[in-house]
mmCIF file of C-alpha atoms in Angstrom:
data_model
loop_
_atom_site.group_PDB
_atom_site.id
_atom_site.type_symbol
_atom_site.label_atom_id
_atom_site.label_comp_id
_atom_site.label_asym_id
_atom_site.label_seq_id
_atom_site.Cartn_x
_atom_site.Cartn_y
_atom_site.Cartn_z
ATOM 1 C CA MET X 1 34.453 120.447 11.309
ATOM 2 C CA ALA X 2 36.332 117.407 9.950
ATOM 3 C CA GLY X 3 36.575 119.253 6.641
ATOM 4 C CA VAL X 4 38.837 121.936 8.094
ATOM 5 C CA GLN X 5 42.185 121.420 6.372
ATOM 6 C CA PRO X 6 45.486 123.192 7.061
ATOM 7 C CA ASN X 7 46.476 125.338 4.126
ATOM 8 C CA SER X 8 49.994 124.969 2.774
ATOM 9 C CA GLU X 9 49.771 127.252 -0.244
ATOM 10 C CA PRO X 10 52.320 130.046 -0.701
ATOM 11 C CA PRO X 11 51.481 133.499 0.664
ATOM 12 C CA ALA X 12 50.395 135.185 -2.563
ATOM 13 C CA SER X 13 47.635 132.696 -3.187
ATOM 14 C CA ARG X 14 46.044 132.516 0.215
ATOM 15 C CA ARG X 15 45.724 136.091 1.456
ATOM 16 C CA ALA X 16 42.178 136.451 0.201
ATOM 17 C CA HIS X 17 41.053 138.175 3.368
ATOM 18 C CA ASP X 18 42.259 141.548 4.598
ATOM 19 C CA SER X 19 44.963 140.917 7.221
ATOM 20 C CA ASP X 20 44.046 144.253 8.803
ATOM 21 C CA HIS X 21 41.009 142.440 10.205
ATOM 22 C CA GLU X 22 43.153 139.973 12.162
ATOM 23 C CA ILE X 23 43.906 140.881 15.766
ATOM 24 C CA GLU X 24 46.677 138.881 17.383
ATOM 25 C CA SER X 25 47.726 141.006 20.367
ATOM 26 C CA LEU X 26 46.201 143.119 23.107
ATOM 27 C CA ALA X 27 47.722 146.261 21.586
ATOM 28 C CA GLU X 28 46.034 145.544 18.239
ATOM 29 C CA PHE X 29 42.735 144.954 20.055
ATOM 30 C CA ASP X 30 42.989 148.275 21.861
ATOM 31 C CA ARG X 31 43.725 150.132 18.626
ATOM 32 C CA ALA X 32 40.744 148.527 16.914
ATOM 33 C CA VAL X 33 38.427 149.438 19.797
ATOM 34 C CA ALA X 34 39.731 153.010 19.859
ATOM 35 C CA SER X 35 39.028 153.377 16.137
ATOM 36 C CA GLY X 36 35.598 151.813 16.445
ATOM 37 C CA ARG X 37 36.450 149.063 13.944
ATOM 38 C CA LEU X 38 36.035 145.837 15.908
ATOM 39 C CA ALA X 39 33.055 144.528 13.925
ATOM 40 C CA GLY X 40 34.018 141.828 11.442
ATOM 41 C CA HIS X 41 37.436 141.233 12.973
ATOM 42 C CA ARG X 42 39.077 137.905 13.776
ATOM 43 C CA ILE X 43 40.654 137.964 17.239
ATOM 44 C CA GLN X 44 43.115 135.141 17.817
ATOM 45 C CA SER X 45 44.178 133.895 21.233
ATOM 46 C CA VAL X 46 44.169 137.265 23.028
ATOM 47 C CA ASP X 47 43.469 137.377 26.768
ATOM 48 C CA LEU X 48 40.532 139.784 27.063
ATOM 49 C CA THR X 49 39.662 139.233 30.723
ATOM 50 C CA ASP X 50 40.685 142.830 31.461
ATOM 51 C CA ARG X 51 38.785 144.253 28.494
ATOM 52 C CA THR X 52 35.213 143.563 29.637
ATOM 53 C CA PHE X 53 34.106 147.207 29.369
ATOM 54 C CA ALA X 54 35.467 147.442 25.814
ATOM 55 C CA LEU X 55 33.647 144.273 24.813
ATOM 56 C CA LEU X 56 30.394 145.418 26.407
ATOM 57 C CA SER X 57 30.503 148.819 24.743
ATOM 58 C CA THR X 58 31.833 147.994 21.262
ATOM 59 C CA ASP X 59 30.057 146.635 18.199
ATOM 60 C CA THR X 60 31.278 143.055 17.612
ATOM 61 C CA THR X 61 28.883 142.129 14.802
ATOM 62 C CA GLU X 62 30.285 139.300 12.653
ATOM 63 C CA SER X 63 33.493 139.178 14.676
ATOM 64 C CA VAL X 64 35.096 135.831 15.465
ATOM 65 C CA PHE X 65 36.881 135.243 18.784
ATOM 66 C CA LEU X 66 39.269 132.296 18.589
ATOM 67 C CA GLY X 67 40.499 131.067 21.962
ATOM 68 C CA CYS X 68 40.158 134.458 23.667
ATOM 69 C CA ALA X 69 39.718 134.332 27.439
ATOM 70 C CA MET X 70 36.981 136.714 28.590
ATOM 71 C CA GLU X 71 34.581 137.214 31.464
ATOM 72 C CA PRO X 72 31.215 135.397 31.183
ATOM 73 C CA ASP X 73 29.247 138.650 30.856
ATOM 74 C CA ALA X 74 31.477 139.785 27.997
ATOM 75 C CA ALA X 75 31.235 136.425 26.240
ATOM 76 C CA ALA X 76 27.435 136.444 26.518
ATOM 77 C CA LYS X 77 27.250 139.992 25.143
ATOM 78 C CA VAL X 78 29.440 139.398 22.094
ATOM 79 C CA ARG X 79 27.559 136.218 21.233
ATOM 80 C CA ALA X 80 24.252 138.068 21.528
ATOM 81 C CA GLY X 81 25.696 140.807 19.331
ATOM 82 C CA GLY X 82 26.322 138.427 16.434
ATOM 83 C CA ALA X 83 29.894 137.272 17.094
ATOM 84 C CA LEU X 84 31.170 133.688 17.016
ATOM 85 C CA VAL X 85 33.113 132.659 20.129
ATOM 86 C CA PHE X 86 35.428 129.656 20.152
ATOM 87 C CA PRO X 87 36.515 129.441 23.799
ATOM 88 C CA PRO X 88 39.979 128.409 24.988
ATOM 89 C CA ILE X 89 40.435 124.646 25.334
ATOM 90 C CA PRO X 90 41.560 123.697 28.851
ATOM 91 C CA ASP X 91 44.406 121.280 29.624
ATOM 92 C CA LEU X 92 46.008 121.332 26.185
ATOM 93 C CA PRO X 93 49.806 121.579 25.960
ATOM 94 C CA PHE X 94 49.439 123.839 22.889
ATOM 95 C CA ASP X 95 47.216 126.682 21.721
ATOM 96 C CA PRO X 96 45.240 125.662 18.611
ATOM 97 C CA TYR X 97 44.241 129.258 17.869
ATOM 98 C CA ARG X 98 47.687 130.840 18.164
ATOM 99 C CA GLY X 99 48.271 133.960 16.121
ATOM 100 C CA SER X 100 52.065 133.759 15.858
ATOM 101 C CA LEU X 101 54.841 131.316 15.088
ATOM 102 C CA TYR X 102 56.677 129.463 17.823
ATOM 103 C CA GLY X 103 60.112 130.416 19.095
ATOM 104 C CA PRO X 104 62.691 127.997 20.474
ATOM 105 C CA ASP X 105 62.397 129.448 23.977
ATOM 106 C CA GLU X 106 58.664 128.674 23.983
ATOM 107 C CA LEU X 107 59.026 125.122 22.685
ATOM 108 C CA PHE X 108 61.886 124.313 25.057
ATOM 109 C CA GLU X 109 60.505 126.072 28.143
ATOM 110 C CA GLY X 110 61.531 124.126 31.251
ATOM 111 C CA LEU X 111 64.504 122.439 29.562
ATOM 112 C CA ALA X 112 67.117 123.889 31.897
ATOM 113 C CA ASP X 113 65.393 122.790 35.086
ATOM 114 C CA ALA X 114 63.477 119.630 34.251
ATOM 115 C CA GLY X 115 64.836 118.335 30.946
ATOM 116 C CA TYR X 116 63.270 117.892 27.545
ATOM 117 C CA GLU X 117 60.367 115.678 28.636
ATOM 118 C CA ALA X 118 58.916 118.578 30.644
ATOM 119 C CA THR X 119 58.907 121.018 27.707
ATOM 120 C CA PRO X 120 55.783 122.076 25.782
ATOM 121 C CA ASP X 121 57.288 120.461 22.687
ATOM 122 C CA ALA X 122 57.579 117.040 24.318
ATOM 123 C CA ARG X 123 54.197 117.304 26.045
ATOM 124 C CA THR X 124 52.503 118.211 22.775
ATOM 125 C CA TYR X 125 54.073 115.200 21.099
ATOM 126 C CA HIS X 126 52.767 112.917 23.835
ATOM 127 C CA TRP X 127 49.274 114.431 23.431
ATOM 128 C CA TYR X 128 49.526 113.757 19.701
ATOM 129 C CA GLN X 129 50.575 110.169 20.294
ATOM 130 C CA GLU X 130 47.592 109.640 22.592
ATOM 131 C CA THR X 131 45.012 111.152 20.231
ATOM 132 C CA ARG X 132 46.215 110.390 16.695
ATOM 133 C CA THR X 133 44.749 106.872 16.529
ATOM 134 C CA ASP X 134 41.648 107.105 18.729
ATOM 135 C CA GLY X 135 39.387 108.522 16.009
ATOM 136 C CA ASP X 136 38.261 111.447 18.160
ATOM 137 C CA ILE X 137 36.959 114.096 15.766
ATOM 138 C CA PHE X 138 37.477 116.802 18.391
ATOM 139 C CA ALA X 139 41.220 116.092 18.606
ATOM 140 C CA SER X 140 41.417 115.939 14.809
ATOM 141 C CA MET X 141 39.672 119.292 14.565
ATOM 142 C CA LEU X 142 42.078 120.877 17.065
ATOM 143 C CA ARG X 143 45.085 119.633 15.092
ATOM 144 C CA SER X 144 43.654 121.008 11.856
ATOM 145 C CA ILE X 145 42.849 124.404 13.356
ATOM 146 C CA HIS X 146 46.302 124.607 14.891
ATOM 147 C CA ASP X 147 48.081 123.790 11.628
ATOM 148 C CA ASP X 148 46.024 126.310 9.665
ATOM 149 C CA ALA X 149 46.726 129.010 12.253
ATOM 150 C CA VAL X 150 50.448 128.250 11.984
ATOM 151 C CA SER X 151 50.303 128.478 8.174
ATOM 152 C CA ASP X 152 48.547 131.831 8.444
ATOM 153 C CA ALA X 153 51.216 133.141 10.821
ATOM 154 C CA LEU X 154 53.951 131.819 8.539
ATOM 155 C CA ASP X 155 52.522 133.611 5.519
ATOM 156 C CA GLU X 156 52.440 136.870 7.459
ATOM 157 C CA HIS X 157 56.023 136.413 8.620
ATOM 158 C CA LEU X 158 57.414 135.600 5.157
ATOM 159 C CA ALA X 159 55.481 138.233 3.190
ATOM 160 C CA GLY X 160 57.919 139.844 0.748
ATOM 161 C CA ALA X 161 60.880 137.663 1.754
ATOM 162 C CA ARG X 162 63.239 135.836 -0.599
ATOM 163 C CA VAL X 163 63.092 132.362 0.902
ATOM 164 C CA VAL X 164 65.620 129.640 0.124
ATOM 165 C CA GLY X 165 64.907 126.151 1.395
ATOM 166 C CA VAL X 166 67.765 123.978 2.644
ATOM 167 C CA MET X 167 66.912 120.282 2.803
ATOM 168 C CA GLY X 168 68.971 117.426 4.179
ATOM 169 C CA GLY X 169 69.002 114.454 6.481
ATOM 170 C CA HIS X 170 68.567 114.442 10.264
ATOM 171 C CA ALA X 171 71.453 111.998 10.710
ATOM 172 C CA MET X 172 74.190 114.551 9.909
ATOM 173 C CA GLU X 173 76.168 114.879 13.114
ATOM 174 C CA ARG X 174 77.570 117.942 14.786
ATOM 175 C CA GLY X 175 81.344 117.919 14.510
ATOM 176 C CA SER X 176 81.345 116.507 10.978
ATOM 177 C CA ALA X 177 82.702 118.302 7.930
ATOM 178 C CA ALA X 178 79.293 118.008 6.264
ATOM 179 C CA TYR X 179 77.581 119.758 9.199
ATOM 180 C CA ALA X 180 80.125 122.604 9.118
ATOM 181 C CA GLY X 181 79.699 122.928 5.359
ATOM 182 C CA ALA X 182 75.916 123.190 5.628
ATOM 183 C CA ALA X 183 76.291 125.876 8.284
ATOM 184 C CA ARG X 184 78.730 127.898 6.163
ATOM 185 C CA LEU X 185 76.386 127.653 3.185
ATOM 186 C CA ALA X 186 73.410 128.982 5.130
ATOM 187 C CA ARG X 187 75.533 131.785 6.580
ATOM 188 C CA ARG X 188 76.446 132.869 3.042
ATOM 189 C CA LEU X 189 72.815 132.692 1.880
ATOM 190 C CA ALA X 190 71.651 134.762 4.868
ATOM 191 C CA ARG X 191 74.385 137.329 4.260
ATOM 192 C CA ASP X 192 73.158 137.543 0.667
ATOM 193 C CA GLY X 193 69.802 138.706 2.005
ATOM 194 C CA MET X 194 67.858 135.463 1.792
ATOM 195 C CA THR X 195 65.642 133.977 4.478
ATOM 196 C CA VAL X 196 66.827 130.441 5.168
ATOM 197 C CA ALA X 197 64.056 127.910 5.727
ATOM 198 C CA THR X 198 64.549 124.303 6.801
ATOM 199 C CA GLY X 199 62.587 121.359 8.102
ATOM 200 C CA GLY X 200 63.450 122.670 11.552
ATOM 201 C CA GLY X 201 64.901 119.479 12.984
ATOM 202 C CA PRO X 202 68.398 118.204 13.784
ATOM 203 C CA GLY X 203 71.250 117.289 11.447
ATOM 204 C CA ALA X 204 71.508 119.239 8.202
ATOM 205 C CA MET X 205 68.423 121.246 9.154
ATOM 206 C CA GLU X 206 69.991 122.456 12.399
ATOM 207 C CA ALA X 207 73.270 123.207 10.630
ATOM 208 C CA ALA X 208 71.482 125.498 8.173
ATOM 209 C CA ASN X 209 69.533 127.322 10.880
ATOM 210 C CA LEU X 210 72.778 127.685 12.850
ATOM 211 C CA GLY X 211 74.556 129.162 9.845
ATOM 212 C CA ALA X 212 71.793 131.679 9.322
ATOM 213 C CA TYR X 213 71.901 132.575 13.030
ATOM 214 C CA ALA X 214 75.665 133.199 12.735
ATOM 215 C CA ALA X 215 75.370 135.539 9.739
ATOM 216 C CA PRO X 216 75.684 138.900 11.617
ATOM 217 C CA PHE X 217 78.758 137.851 13.591
ATOM 218 C CA GLU X 218 82.427 137.564 12.707
ATOM 219 C CA ASP X 219 83.377 134.314 10.979
ATOM 220 C CA THR X 220 85.085 132.926 14.088
ATOM 221 C CA MET X 221 81.750 132.906 15.924
ATOM 222 C CA LEU X 222 80.577 129.970 13.802
ATOM 223 C CA ASP X 223 83.851 128.150 14.364
ATOM 224 C CA SER X 224 83.437 128.494 18.127
ATOM 225 C CA ALA X 225 79.796 127.396 17.947
ATOM 226 C CA LEU X 226 80.725 124.277 16.003
ATOM 227 C CA GLU X 227 83.265 123.333 18.667
ATOM 228 C CA ILE X 228 80.715 123.765 21.464
ATOM 229 C CA LEU X 229 78.015 121.799 19.647
ATOM 230 C CA ALA X 230 80.368 118.903 18.961
ATOM 231 C CA LYS X 231 80.164 118.047 22.676
ATOM 232 C CA ALA X 232 76.713 116.560 21.941
ATOM 233 C CA PRO X 233 76.970 115.241 18.361
ATOM 234 C CA HIS X 234 73.455 113.815 18.075
ATOM 235 C CA PHE X 235 70.035 114.101 19.693
ATOM 236 C CA THR X 236 70.342 110.495 20.803
ATOM 237 C CA PRO X 237 70.804 109.241 23.430
ATOM 238 C CA SER X 238 69.765 112.502 25.162
ATOM 239 C CA VAL X 239 67.641 115.240 23.600
ATOM 240 C CA THR X 240 68.147 117.210 26.814
ATOM 241 C CA ASP X 241 71.930 117.279 26.471
ATOM 242 C CA TRP X 242 71.705 117.985 22.730
ATOM 243 C CA ALA X 243 69.370 120.944 23.213
ATOM 244 C CA ARG X 244 71.150 122.385 26.250
ATOM 245 C CA VAL X 245 74.392 122.708 24.279
ATOM 246 C CA ALA X 246 72.555 124.610 21.550
ATOM 247 C CA PHE X 247 71.118 127.053 24.078
ATOM 248 C CA GLU X 248 74.634 127.447 25.485
ATOM 249 C CA VAL X 249 75.703 128.742 22.063
ATOM 250 C CA ARG X 250 72.737 131.092 21.892
ATOM 251 C CA ARG X 251 73.412 132.492 25.359
ATOM 252 C CA SER X 252 77.051 133.103 24.531
ATOM 253 C CA ARG X 253 76.159 135.039 21.376
ATOM 254 C CA PRO X 254 72.606 136.372 21.561
ATOM 255 C CA GLY X 255 70.950 138.331 18.774
ATOM 256 C CA GLY X 256 71.629 136.100 15.804
ATOM 257 C CA ASN X 257 69.985 136.446 12.419
ATOM 258 C CA SER X 258 66.468 135.146 11.897
ATOM 259 C CA SER X 259 65.531 132.042 9.950
ATOM 260 C CA VAL X 260 62.587 129.675 9.721
ATOM 261 C CA GLY X 261 62.239 126.066 10.828
ATOM 262 C CA MET X 262 59.261 123.905 9.919
ATOM 263 C CA PRO X 263 59.365 120.706 11.988
ATOM 264 C CA THR X 264 56.539 118.286 12.767
ATOM 265 C CA TRP X 265 55.212 116.315 15.712
ATOM 266 C CA PHE X 266 54.611 113.475 13.255
ATOM 267 C CA TYR X 267 58.318 112.743 13.650
ATOM 268 C CA GLY X 268 58.253 113.228 17.397
ATOM 269 C CA HIS X 269 61.545 111.447 17.922
ATOM 270 C CA GLU X 270 63.205 114.327 16.059
ATOM 271 C CA PRO X 271 63.219 117.452 18.247
ATOM 272 C CA PRO X 272 63.197 120.948 16.765
ATOM 273 C CA ASN X 273 66.487 122.793 16.758
ATOM 274 C CA ALA X 274 67.154 125.892 18.817
ATOM 275 C CA PHE X 275 68.620 128.076 16.044
ATOM 276 C CA ALA X 276 65.529 128.762 13.961
ATOM 277 C CA SER X 277 64.196 132.035 15.329
ATOM 278 C CA HIS X 278 60.690 131.377 13.944
ATOM 279 C CA VAL X 279 59.261 127.890 14.119
ATOM 280 C CA ALA X 280 56.185 126.723 12.202
ATOM 281 C CA LYS X 281 55.572 123.362 13.818
ATOM 282 C CA TYR X 282 52.834 121.135 12.434
ATOM 283 C CA PHE X 283 50.956 117.983 13.302
ATOM 284 C CA VAL X 284 50.399 116.969 9.670
ATOM 285 C CA ASN X 285 53.712 116.196 7.997
ATOM 286 C CA ALA X 286 52.348 116.437 4.452
ATOM 287 C CA VAL X 287 51.244 120.029 5.088
ATOM 288 C CA ARG X 288 54.638 120.843 6.543
ATOM 289 C CA GLU X 289 56.551 119.317 3.612
ATOM 290 C CA ASP X 290 54.484 120.911 0.869
ATOM 291 C CA GLY X 291 54.309 124.214 2.705
ATOM 292 C CA LEU X 292 58.074 124.458 3.082
ATOM 293 C CA LEU X 293 58.708 123.763 -0.586
ATOM 294 C CA ALA X 294 55.893 126.055 -1.760
ATOM 295 C CA ARG X 295 57.269 128.988 0.214
ATOM 296 C CA SER X 296 60.878 128.557 -0.998
ATOM 297 C CA ASN X 297 60.458 131.100 -3.775
ATOM 298 C CA ALA X 298 64.199 131.674 -4.237
ATOM 299 C CA GLY X 299 64.923 127.996 -4.717
ATOM 300 C CA VAL X 300 65.697 124.837 -2.788
ATOM 301 C CA VAL X 301 69.078 123.305 -1.937
ATOM 302 C CA PHE X 302 69.154 119.547 -1.397
ATOM 303 C CA LEU X 303 72.044 118.356 0.735
ATOM 304 C CA PRO X 304 72.807 114.619 0.975
ATOM 305 C CA GLY X 305 70.012 112.763 2.700
ATOM 306 C CA ALA X 306 68.014 109.567 2.595
ATOM 307 C CA ALA X 307 64.387 108.715 1.850
ATOM 308 C CA GLY X 308 62.952 111.953 3.265
ATOM 309 C CA THR X 309 65.225 114.131 1.152
ATOM 310 C CA VAL X 310 64.537 112.055 -1.975
ATOM 311 C CA GLN X 311 60.825 112.573 -1.347
ATOM 312 C CA GLU X 312 61.386 116.314 -1.005
ATOM 313 C CA ILE X 313 63.265 116.453 -4.318
ATOM 314 C CA PHE X 314 60.339 115.034 -6.229
ATOM 315 C CA ASP X 315 57.720 116.838 -4.159
ATOM 316 C CA ASN X 316 59.423 119.975 -5.432
ATOM 317 C CA ALA X 317 60.010 118.663 -8.947
ATOM 318 C CA THR X 318 56.329 117.887 -9.555
ATOM 319 C CA PRO X 319 54.974 121.471 -9.419
ATOM 320 C CA ASN X 320 58.049 122.618 -11.343
ATOM 321 C CA TYR X 321 57.316 120.017 -14.019
ATOM 322 C CA TYR X 322 53.678 121.023 -14.364
ATOM 323 C CA GLU X 323 54.321 124.708 -13.574
ATOM 324 C CA SER X 324 51.374 124.510 -11.204
ATOM 325 C CA ARG X 325 52.853 127.277 -9.020
ATOM 326 C CA GLY X 326 53.944 129.391 -11.952
ATOM 327 C CA GLU X 327 57.521 129.560 -13.213
ATOM 328 C CA PRO X 328 59.714 126.693 -11.921
ATOM 329 C CA THR X 329 61.985 127.633 -9.050
ATOM 330 C CA PRO X 330 65.688 126.702 -8.803
ATOM 331 C CA MET X 331 66.689 123.284 -7.502
ATOM 332 C CA VAL X 332 70.324 122.616 -6.567
ATOM 333 C CA LEU X 333 71.456 119.114 -5.569
ATOM 334 C CA VAL X 334 74.735 118.987 -3.645
ATOM 335 C CA ASN X 335 77.269 116.097 -3.817
ATOM 336 C CA ARG X 336 77.541 114.512 -7.234
ATOM 337 C CA GLU X 337 78.498 111.059 -5.958
ATOM 338 C CA HIS X 338 75.557 110.917 -3.539
ATOM 339 C CA TRP X 339 72.887 111.956 -6.068
ATOM 340 C CA THR X 340 74.249 110.017 -9.076
ATOM 341 C CA GLN X 341 75.521 106.802 -7.463
ATOM 342 C CA LYS X 342 74.396 106.235 -3.884
ATOM 343 C CA LEU X 343 70.847 107.540 -4.441
ATOM 344 C CA PRO X 344 70.638 108.367 -8.179
ATOM 345 C CA ALA X 345 67.905 110.974 -8.044
ATOM 346 C CA TRP X 346 69.744 113.339 -10.418
ATOM 347 C CA PRO X 347 69.401 111.215 -13.593
ATOM 348 C CA LEU X 348 65.638 110.883 -13.023
ATOM 349 C CA LEU X 349 65.333 114.609 -12.302
ATOM 350 C CA GLN X 350 67.186 115.348 -15.552
ATOM 351 C CA ALA X 351 64.930 112.999 -17.470
ATOM 352 C CA LEU X 352 61.826 114.660 -16.078
ATOM 353 C CA ALA X 353 63.143 118.125 -16.912
ATOM 354 C CA ALA X 354 64.097 117.325 -20.508
ATOM 355 C CA ASP X 355 62.449 119.659 -23.014
ATOM 356 C CA ARG X 356 60.629 121.537 -20.274
ATOM 357 C CA VAL X 357 61.149 124.985 -18.746
ATOM 358 C CA MET X 358 62.427 123.402 -15.538
ATOM 359 C CA ALA X 359 65.488 122.063 -17.370
ATOM 360 C CA ALA X 360 67.080 125.484 -16.941
ATOM 361 C CA ARG X 361 66.230 125.573 -13.247
ATOM 362 C CA ILE X 362 68.073 122.463 -11.989
ATOM 363 C CA ALA X 363 71.736 122.011 -11.141
ATOM 364 C CA LEU X 364 74.043 119.408 -9.638
ATOM 365 C CA VAL X 365 77.168 120.635 -7.819
ATOM 366 C CA ASP X 366 80.007 118.905 -6.029
ATOM 367 C CA SER X 367 80.154 121.003 -2.874
ATOM 368 C CA VAL X 368 78.262 123.572 -0.830
ATOM 369 C CA ASP X 369 80.763 126.222 -1.919
ATOM 370 C CA GLU X 370 79.260 126.119 -5.425
ATOM 371 C CA VAL X 371 75.646 126.553 -4.307
ATOM 372 C CA PRO X 372 75.358 130.388 -4.156
ATOM 373 C CA ASP X 373 76.680 130.791 -7.710
ATOM 374 C CA ALA X 374 74.426 127.978 -8.938
ATOM 375 C CA LEU X 375 71.361 129.605 -7.376
ATOM 376 C CA ALA X 376 72.272 132.945 -8.913
ATOM 377 C CA ARG X 377 72.783 131.362 -12.336
ATOM 378 C CA LEU X 378 69.445 129.515 -12.215
ATOM 379 C CA ALA X 379 67.645 132.658 -11.036
ATOM 380 C CA ALA X 380 69.168 134.583 -13.956
ATOM 381 C CA GLU X 381 67.853 131.912 -16.324
ATOM 382 C CA ALA X 382 64.394 132.455 -14.877
ATOM 383 C CA ASP X 383 64.627 136.198 -15.442
ATOM 384 C CA SER X 384 65.916 135.943 -19.005
#
């Protein structure tokens, strides 16, 4: 089982199986049983304790049950009938077989009453810290299965979407002009019909998810949200205070636009933000990084950041250089001074792109206000 690896490829290249054979809810299970088509299905993390009769009376040949609770008689029958059964794992703070993405309410459950340390997100991080260095192949297997299940759910969620990645540092504080600019940018991108995807953490990532959340509302909604969030500028010294203020914004204006966050427990000191409606959280950071860039089919925007953002620039540049994912996708770097003087990634990116197709897919702009036009221009180059 150590060879099980989370898959970070983009949706088009990894949907080799028929998704109609995946069952991820009790309603889907009931429909499959009613149609007599349960054989060969993959049933993920569905509580089947009240479906014993259906399991006893339905053909389950070559089905796979991943983390499905069921009565002992039902489990014995489906095994005898040729199904594989991977039982639920007790005492875990996460479900390795989950069939859907996380939501902020799930990750932050218990925040209001007991603080961040009591949440599933914090408890999963502590489990990871305890198991990551002990060499236990069982724990390693659970992490791999979990991350692959999350990638599968992410592909299903993003199927057919125009995804734009927004990258930037976690140090960007609420209340700053840069934070407000990142939020306005993401609001514009979401209003243009794009799905905003970020690394799912604080700083620039939170600002972008916030902006996408604010897209359906009047412009003053974002202004009010920025004022409220400025009461807790950073996730230190208190993640609890930082997160509670975010949920205060969400409660005051429910029903925001959807966006995606892709954080990681590898950086457990960085909590996920509350504004990404769909959260693909991973144990393996490399899978998370590559997966986010690979799924950003409408391009990637790189806001000012440090080492992590520089890494993301060249993680994205490499497949564009070799065209290993097909046509290069747009890359827009924001803040000329930052990317030419403070961290001069732009000259190297230009040098790499010279005389290659990707040369027409990269741009450097001074401010976030120029990003939408730059993305449109680079996309038009790709279509010409």
